[in-house]
PDB file of N, CA and C in Angstrom:
ATOM      1  N   GLY A  23      24.840 -77.420  -5.226  1.00 85.00           N
ATOM      2  CA  GLY A  23      24.905 -76.328  -4.301  1.00 85.00           C
ATOM      3  C   GLY A  23      25.221 -75.019  -5.013  1.00 85.00           C
ATOM      4  N   GLN A  24      25.350 -73.996  -4.267  1.00 92.00           N
ATOM      5  CA  GLN A  24      25.694 -72.698  -4.835  1.00 92.00           C
ATOM      6  C   GLN A  24      26.760 -72.029  -3.984  1.00 92.00           C
ATOM      7  N   ALA A  25      27.328 -70.980  -4.527  1.00 94.00           N
ATOM      8  CA  ALA A  25      28.403 -70.259  -3.850  1.00 94.00           C
ATOM      9  C   ALA A  25      27.893 -69.650  -2.546  1.00 94.00           C
ATOM     10  N   ARG A  26      28.768 -69.672  -1.535  1.00 97.00           N
ATOM     11  CA  ARG A  26      28.438 -69.065  -0.245  1.00 97.00           C
ATOM     12  C   ARG A  26      29.532 -68.075   0.125  1.00 97.00           C
ATOM     13  N   LEU A  27      29.163 -67.108   0.961  1.00 98.00           N
ATOM     14  CA  LEU A  27      30.083 -66.035   1.325  1.00 98.00           C
ATOM     15  C   LEU A  27      30.271 -65.965   2.832  1.00 98.00           C
ATOM     16  N   GLY A  28      31.521 -65.794   3.242  1.00 98.00           N
ATOM     17  CA  GLY A  28      31.855 -65.533   4.638  1.00 98.00           C
ATOM     18  C   GLY A  28      32.649 -64.238   4.701  1.00 98.00           C
ATOM     19  N   LEU A  29      32.460 -63.465   5.750  1.00 98.00           N
ATOM     20  CA  LEU A  29      33.155 -62.182   5.888  1.00 98.00           C
ATOM     21  C   LEU A  29      33.915 -62.118   7.203  1.00 98.00           C
ATOM     22  N   ALA A  30      35.119 -61.578   7.142  1.00 98.00           N
ATOM     23  CA  ALA A  30      35.915 -61.327   8.346  1.00 98.00           C
ATOM     24  C   ALA A  30      36.507 -59.930   8.198  1.00 98.00           C
ATOM     25  N   ILE A  31      35.788 -58.945   8.715  1.00 98.00           N
ATOM     26  CA  ILE A  31      36.215 -57.549   8.618  1.00 98.00           C
ATOM     27  C   ILE A  31      36.463 -57.055  10.046  1.00 98.00           C
ATOM     28  N   SER A  32      37.717 -57.004  10.443  1.00 97.00           N
ATOM     29  CA  SER A  32      38.056 -56.681  11.833  1.00 97.00           C
ATOM     30  C   SER A  32      38.310 -55.186  12.032  1.00 97.00           C
ATOM     31  N   ARG A  33      38.584 -54.828  13.272  1.00 97.00           N
ATOM     32  CA  ARG A  33      38.887 -53.431  13.592  1.00 97.00           C
ATOM     33  C   ARG A  33      40.202 -52.979  12.979  1.00 97.00           C
ATOM     34  N   LYS A  34      41.038 -53.903  12.554  1.00 96.00           N
ATOM     35  CA  LYS A  34      42.283 -53.511  11.881  1.00 96.00           C
ATOM     36  C   LYS A  34      41.987 -52.843  10.538  1.00 96.00           C
ATOM     37  N   VAL A  35      40.863 -53.212   9.929  1.00 97.00           N
ATOM     38  CA  VAL A  35      40.460 -52.600   8.660  1.00 97.00           C
ATOM     39  C   VAL A  35      40.067 -51.152   8.905  1.00 97.00           C
ATOM     40  N   SER A  36      39.258 -50.937   9.928  1.00 96.00           N
ATOM     41  CA  SER A  36      38.862 -49.590  10.343  1.00 96.00           C
ATOM     42  C   SER A  36      38.357 -49.672  11.776  1.00 96.00           C
ATOM     43  N   PRO A  37      38.762 -48.742  12.611  1.00 96.00           N
ATOM     44  CA  PRO A  37      38.255 -48.772  13.987  1.00 96.00           C
ATOM     45  C   PRO A  37      36.778 -48.375  14.074  1.00 96.00           C
ATOM     46  N   ARG A  38      36.246 -47.800  13.004  1.00 97.00           N
ATOM     47  CA  ARG A  38      34.860 -47.314  13.014  1.00 97.00           C
ATOM     48  C   ARG A  38      33.894 -48.374  12.491  1.00 97.00           C
ATOM     49  N   ALA A  39      32.921 -48.740  13.306  1.00 98.00           N
ATOM     50  CA  ALA A  39      31.942 -49.756  12.933  1.00 98.00           C
ATOM     51  C   ALA A  39      31.164 -49.352  11.688  1.00 98.00           C
ATOM     52  N   VAL A  40      30.894 -48.069  11.534  1.00 98.00           N
ATOM     53  CA  VAL A  40      30.146 -47.583  10.373  1.00 98.00           C
ATOM     54  C   VAL A  40      30.878 -47.950   9.081  1.00 98.00           C
ATOM     55  N   VAL A  41      32.186 -47.783   9.084  1.00 97.00           N
ATOM     56  CA  VAL A  41      32.998 -48.087   7.904  1.00 97.00           C
ATOM     57  C   VAL A  41      33.023 -49.595   7.658  1.00 97.00           C
ATOM     58  N   ARG A  42      33.220 -50.378   8.708  1.00 98.00           N
ATOM     59  CA  ARG A  42      33.250 -51.839   8.556  1.00 98.00           C
ATOM     60  C   ARG A  42      31.913 -52.359   8.040  1.00 98.00           C
ATOM     61  N   ASN A  43      30.818 -51.828   8.565  1.00 98.00           N
ATOM     62  CA  ASN A  43      29.496 -52.266   8.118  1.00 98.00           C
ATOM     63  C   ASN A  43      29.243 -51.879   6.670  1.00 98.00           C
ATOM     64  N   ARG A  44      29.707 -50.704   6.254  1.00 98.00           N
ATOM     65  CA  ARG A  44      29.575 -50.289   4.855  1.00 98.00           C
ATOM     66  C   ARG A  44      30.314 -51.260   3.943  1.00 98.00           C
ATOM     67  N   LEU A  45      31.536 -51.629   4.327  1.00 98.00           N
ATOM     68  CA  LEU A  45      32.306 -52.594   3.538  1.00 98.00           C
ATOM     69  C   LEU A  45      31.562 -53.922   3.429  1.00 98.00           C
ATOM     70  N   LYS A  46      31.016 -54.389   4.539  1.00 98.00           N
ATOM     71  CA  LYS A  46      30.293 -55.662   4.517  1.00 98.00           C
ATOM     72  C   LYS A  46      29.066 -55.588   3.613  1.00 98.00           C
ATOM     73  N   ARG A  47      28.353 -54.468   3.657  1.00 98.00           N
ATOM     74  CA  ARG A  47      27.186 -54.308   2.777  1.00 98.00           C
ATOM     75  C   ARG A  47      27.602 -54.327   1.316  1.00 98.00           C
ATOM     76  N   LEU A  48      28.679 -53.600   0.985  1.00 98.00           N
ATOM     77  CA  LEU A  48      29.161 -53.557  -0.395  1.00 98.00           C
ATOM     78  C   LEU A  48      29.597 -54.941  -0.875  1.00 98.00           C
ATOM     79  N   ILE A  49      30.304 -55.667  -0.034  1.00 98.00           N
ATOM     80  CA  ILE A  49      30.785 -57.002  -0.407  1.00 98.00           C
ATOM     81  C   ILE A  49      29.614 -57.964  -0.593  1.00 98.00           C
ATOM     82  N   ARG A  50      28.654 -57.938   0.336  1.00 98.00           N
ATOM     83  CA  ARG A  50      27.487 -58.822   0.208  1.00 98.00           C
ATOM     84  C   ARG A  50      26.695 -58.527  -1.059  1.00 98.00           C
ATOM     85  N   GLU A  51      26.531 -57.248  -1.383  1.00 98.00           N
ATOM     86  CA  GLU A  51      25.786 -56.881  -2.587  1.00 98.00           C
ATOM     87  C   GLU A  51      26.536 -57.312  -3.844  1.00 98.00           C
ATOM     88  N   ALA A  52      27.847 -57.117  -3.878  1.00 98.00           N
ATOM     89  CA  ALA A  52      28.648 -57.554  -5.027  1.00 98.00           C
ATOM     90  C   ALA A  52      28.536 -59.067  -5.194  1.00 98.00           C
ATOM     91  N   PHE A  53      28.568 -59.790  -4.090  1.00 98.00           N
ATOM     92  CA  PHE A  53      28.453 -61.249  -4.142  1.00 98.00           C
ATOM     93  C   PHE A  53      27.072 -61.654  -4.653  1.00 98.00           C
ATOM     94  N   ARG A  54      26.036 -60.989  -4.161  1.00 97.00           N
ATOM     95  CA  ARG A  54      24.675 -61.303  -4.596  1.00 97.00           C
ATOM     96  C   ARG A  54      24.536 -61.143  -6.105  1.00 97.00           C
ATOM     97  N   GLN A  55      25.145 -60.097  -6.660  1.00 96.00           N
ATOM     98  CA  GLN A  55      25.054 -59.840  -8.094  1.00 96.00           C
ATOM     99  C   GLN A  55      25.814 -60.877  -8.914  1.00 96.00           C
ATOM    100  N   ARG A  56      26.882 -61.452  -8.383  1.00 95.00           N
ATOM    101  CA  ARG A  56      27.724 -62.404  -9.114  1.00 95.00           C
ATOM    102  C   ARG A  56      27.465 -63.865  -8.780  1.00 95.00           C
ATOM    103  N   ARG A  57      26.686 -64.129  -7.773  1.00 94.00           N
ATOM    104  CA  ARG A  57      26.533 -65.487  -7.246  1.00 94.00           C
ATOM    105  C   ARG A  57      26.206 -66.533  -8.310  1.00 94.00           C
ATOM    106  N   ALA A  58      25.316 -66.212  -9.238  1.00 92.00           N
ATOM    107  CA  ALA A  58      24.896 -67.177 -10.254  1.00 92.00           C
ATOM    108  C   ALA A  58      26.045 -67.577 -11.176  1.00 92.00           C
ATOM    109  N   ARG A  59      27.030 -66.697 -11.360  1.00 91.00           N
ATOM    110  CA  ARG A  59      28.144 -66.981 -12.275  1.00 91.00           C
ATOM    111  C   ARG A  59      29.325 -67.663 -11.602  1.00 91.00           C
ATOM    112  N   LEU A  60      29.268 -67.811 -10.299  1.00 92.00           N
ATOM    113  CA  LEU A  60      30.403 -68.368  -9.567  1.00 92.00           C
ATOM    114  C   LEU A  60      30.244 -69.872  -9.353  1.00 92.00           C
ATOM    115  N   ALA A  61      31.382 -70.555  -9.246  1.00 90.00           N
ATOM    116  CA  ALA A  61      31.373 -71.981  -8.940  1.00 90.00           C
ATOM    117  C   ALA A  61      30.802 -72.186  -7.538  1.00 90.00           C
ATOM    118  N   ALA A  62      30.311 -73.387  -7.283  1.00 93.00           N
ATOM    119  CA  ALA A  62      29.720 -73.708  -5.980  1.00 93.00           C
ATOM    120  C   ALA A  62      30.827 -73.886  -4.945  1.00 93.00           C
ATOM    121  N   LEU A  63      31.388 -72.782  -4.518  1.00 94.00           N
ATOM    122  CA  LEU A  63      32.473 -72.766  -3.540  1.00 94.00           C
ATOM    123  C   LEU A  63      32.066 -71.920  -2.345  1.00 94.00           C
ATOM    124  N   ASP A  64      32.806 -72.059  -1.265  1.00 96.00           N
ATOM    125  CA  ASP A  64      32.647 -71.177  -0.114  1.00 96.00           C
ATOM    126  C   ASP A  64      33.728 -70.109  -0.211  1.00 96.00           C
ATOM    127  N   PHE A  65      33.332 -68.862  -0.365  1.00 97.00           N
ATOM    128  CA  PHE A  65      34.264 -67.745  -0.479  1.00 97.00           C
ATOM    129  C   PHE A  65      34.327 -67.026   0.863  1.00 97.00           C
ATOM    130  N   VAL A  66      35.530 -66.755   1.337  1.00 98.00           N
ATOM    131  CA  VAL A  66      35.709 -65.997   2.578  1.00 98.00           C
ATOM    132  C   VAL A  66      36.515 -64.751   2.242  1.00 98.00           C
ATOM    133  N   VAL A  67      35.935 -63.596   2.492  1.00 98.00           N
ATOM    134  CA  VAL A  67      36.616 -62.323   2.254  1.00 98.00           C
ATOM    135  C   VAL A  67      37.191 -61.858   3.587  1.00 98.00           C
ATOM    136  N   VAL A  68      38.512 -61.747   3.632  1.00 98.00           N
ATOM    137  CA  VAL A  68      39.206 -61.291   4.836  1.00 98.00           C
ATOM    138  C   VAL A  68      39.652 -59.856   4.596  1.00 98.00           C
ATOM    139  N   GLY A  69      39.161 -58.955   5.417  1.00 96.00           N
ATOM    140  CA  GLY A  69      39.496 -57.544   5.266  1.00 96.00           C
ATOM    141  C   GLY A  69      40.953 -57.260   5.574  1.00 96.00           C
ATOM    142  N   ARG A  70      41.518 -56.324   4.849  1.00 95.00           N
ATOM    143  CA  ARG A  70      42.903 -55.899   5.049  1.00 95.00           C
ATOM    144  C   ARG A  70      42.944 -54.396   5.268  1.00 95.00           C
ATOM    145  N   PRO A  71      43.912 -53.926   6.065  1.00 92.00           N
ATOM    146  CA  PRO A  71      44.045 -52.477   6.231  1.00 92.00           C
ATOM    147  C   PRO A  71      44.206 -51.807   4.860  1.00 92.00           C
ATOM    148  N   GLY A  72      43.559 -50.692   4.668  1.00 92.00           N
ATOM    149  CA  GLY A  72      43.599 -50.012   3.378  1.00 92.00           C
ATOM    150  C   GLY A  72      42.372 -50.301   2.532  1.00 92.00           C
ATOM    151  N   MET A  73      41.683 -51.374   2.856  1.00 95.00           N
ATOM    152  CA  MET A  73      40.476 -51.742   2.118  1.00 95.00           C
ATOM    153  C   MET A  73      39.412 -50.647   2.230  1.00 95.00           C
ATOM    154  N   ALA A  74      39.352 -49.984   3.371  1.00 94.00           N
ATOM    155  CA  ALA A  74      38.337 -48.963   3.612  1.00 94.00           C
ATOM    156  C   ALA A  74      38.540 -47.732   2.737  1.00 94.00           C
ATOM    157  N   SER A  75      39.744 -47.542   2.216  1.00 96.00           N
ATOM    158  CA  SER A  75      40.010 -46.359   1.394  1.00 96.00           C
ATOM    159  C   SER A  75      39.620 -46.562  -0.069  1.00 96.00           C
ATOM    160  N   LEU A  76      39.242 -47.785  -0.453  1.00 96.00           N
ATOM    161  CA  LEU A  76      38.831 -48.041  -1.835  1.00 96.00           C
ATOM    162  C   LEU A  76      37.433 -47.485  -2.084  1.00 96.00           C
ATOM    163  N   SER A  77      37.199 -47.042  -3.312  1.00 97.00           N
ATOM    164  CA  SER A  77      35.840 -46.633  -3.679  1.00 97.00           C
ATOM    165  C   SER A  77      35.001 -47.897  -3.864  1.00 97.00           C
ATOM    166  N   ALA A  78      33.697 -47.741  -3.909  1.00 97.00           N
ATOM    167  CA  ALA A  78      32.806 -48.886  -4.095  1.00 97.00           C
ATOM    168  C   ALA A  78      33.120 -49.599  -5.407  1.00 97.00           C
ATOM    169  N   ASP A  79      33.375 -48.837  -6.471  1.00 98.00           N
ATOM    170  CA  ASP A  79      33.679 -49.443  -7.772  1.00 98.00           C
ATOM    171  C   ASP A  79      35.007 -50.191  -7.757  1.00 98.00           C
ATOM    172  N   GLU A  80      36.005 -49.625  -7.091  1.00 98.00           N
ATOM    173  CA  GLU A  80      37.311 -50.296  -7.000  1.00 98.00           C
ATOM    174  C   GLU A  80      37.197 -51.597  -6.211  1.00 98.00           C
ATOM    175  N   LEU A  81      36.459 -51.556  -5.119  1.00 97.00           N
ATOM    176  CA  LEU A  81      36.268 -52.748  -4.299  1.00 97.00           C
ATOM    177  C   LEU A  81      35.543 -53.828  -5.094  1.00 97.00           C
ATOM    178  N   ARG A  82      34.462 -53.443  -5.758  1.00 97.00           N
ATOM    179  CA  ARG A  82      33.677 -54.386  -6.555  1.00 97.00           C
ATOM    180  C   ARG A  82      34.533 -55.016  -7.656  1.00 97.00           C
ATOM    181  N   ALA A  83      35.311 -54.199  -8.360  1.00 97.00           N
ATOM    182  CA  ALA A  83      36.159 -54.707  -9.443  1.00 97.00           C
ATOM    183  C   ALA A  83      37.192 -55.704  -8.911  1.00 97.00           C
ATOM    184  N   ALA A  84      37.798 -55.392  -7.776  1.00 97.00           N
ATOM    185  CA  ALA A  84      38.794 -56.297  -7.191  1.00 97.00           C
ATOM    186  C   ALA A  84      38.146 -57.620  -6.771  1.00 97.00           C
ATOM    187  N   LEU A  85      36.983 -57.538  -6.156  1.00 97.00           N
ATOM    188  CA  LEU A  85      36.291 -58.754  -5.733  1.00 97.00           C
ATOM    189  C   LEU A  85      35.914 -59.610  -6.933  1.00 97.00           C
ATOM    190  N   TYR A  86      35.350 -58.992  -7.968  1.00 97.00           N
ATOM    191  CA  TYR A  86      34.955 -59.742  -9.163  1.00 97.00           C
ATOM    192  C   TYR A  86      36.152 -60.465  -9.763  1.00 97.00           C
ATOM    193  N   LYS A  87      37.288 -59.756  -9.844  1.00 97.00           N
ATOM    194  CA  LYS A  87      38.495 -60.344 -10.423  1.00 97.00           C
ATOM    195  C   LYS A  87      38.924 -61.580  -9.624  1.00 97.00           C
ATOM    196  N   HIS A  88      38.965 -61.454  -8.311  1.00 96.00           N
ATOM    197  CA  HIS A  88      39.391 -62.578  -7.469  1.00 96.00           C
ATOM    198  C   HIS A  88      38.390 -63.729  -7.518  1.00 96.00           C
ATOM    199  N   TRP A  89      37.098 -63.423  -7.454  1.00 96.00           N
ATOM    200  CA  TRP A  89      36.092 -64.482  -7.471  1.00 96.00           C
ATOM    201  C   TRP A  89      36.095 -65.239  -8.792  1.00 96.00           C
ATOM    202  N   GLU A  90      36.235 -64.516  -9.907  1.00 94.00           N
ATOM    203  CA  GLU A  90      36.268 -65.183 -11.215  1.00 94.00           C
ATOM    204  C   GLU A  90      37.489 -66.091 -11.322  1.00 94.00           C
ATOM    205  N   GLU A  91      38.641 -65.615 -10.843  1.00 94.00           N
ATOM    206  CA  GLU A  91      39.869 -66.417 -10.884  1.00 94.00           C
ATOM    207  C   GLU A  91      39.717 -67.687 -10.042  1.00 94.00           C
ATOM    208  N   LEU A  92      39.161 -67.559  -8.850  1.00 93.00           N
ATOM    209  CA  LEU A  92      38.964 -68.731  -7.994  1.00 93.00           C
ATOM    210  C   LEU A  92      37.973 -69.711  -8.615  1.00 93.00           C
ATOM    211  N   SER A  93      36.915 -69.206  -9.225  1.00 90.00           N
ATOM    212  CA  SER A  93      35.941 -70.072  -9.887  1.00 90.00           C
ATOM    213  C   SER A  93      36.589 -70.798 -11.059  1.00 90.00           C
ATOM    214  N   ARG A  94      37.407 -70.070 -11.823  1.00 91.00           N
ATOM    215  CA  ARG A  94      38.083 -70.660 -12.977  1.00 91.00           C
ATOM    216  C   ARG A  94      39.044 -71.769 -12.524  1.00 91.00           C
ATOM    217  N   ARG A  95      39.806 -71.509 -11.478  1.00 92.00           N
ATOM    218  CA  ARG A  95      40.735 -72.526 -10.950  1.00 92.00           C
ATOM    219  C   ARG A  95      39.988 -73.761 -10.466  1.00 92.00           C
ATOM    220  N   SER A  96      38.859 -73.539  -9.819  1.00 87.00           N
ATOM    221  CA  SER A  96      38.075 -74.651  -9.293  1.00 87.00           C
ATOM    222  C   SER A  96      37.531 -75.516 -10.423  1.00 87.00           C
ATOM    223  N   CYS A  97      37.036 -74.885 -11.478  1.00 85.00           N
ATOM    224  CA  CYS A  97      36.478 -75.627 -12.610  1.00 85.00           C
ATOM    225  C   CYS A  97      37.573 -76.383 -13.356  1.00 85.00           C
ATOM    226  N   ALA A  98      38.778 -75.838 -13.397  1.00 82.00           N
ATOM    227  CA  ALA A  98      39.892 -76.493 -14.088  1.00 82.00           C
ATOM    228  C   ALA A  98      40.284 -77.783 -13.374  1.00 82.00           C
ATOM    229  N   ARG A  99      40.146 -77.814 -12.057  1.00 77.00           N
ATOM    230  CA  ARG A  99      40.501 -79.010 -11.286  1.00 77.00           C
ATOM    231  C   ARG A  99      39.478 -80.119 -11.438  1.00 77.00           C
ATOM    232  N   SER A 100      38.226 -79.751 -11.634  1.00 64.00           N
ATOM    233  CA  SER A 100      37.143 -80.746 -11.665  1.00 64.00           C
ATOM    234  C   SER A 100      37.212 -81.640 -12.871  1.00 64.00           C
TER     235      SER A 100
END
């Protein structure tokens, strides 16, 4: 199998749908770019207040860091 992505970006992240949709697009694109390097896991990104204030590069860097760590932990267990 391959890595899969789930998103939970609520109104607590931003009351504006435009902002929430932008975050979801950025997260999906970052995942698409990294998918081949990730372990075959199901990743769920849960939005947190303050996430909307990050730049695209900051968000991408944070996601990459977390996804790589989770993939590394998963491979260590196998």
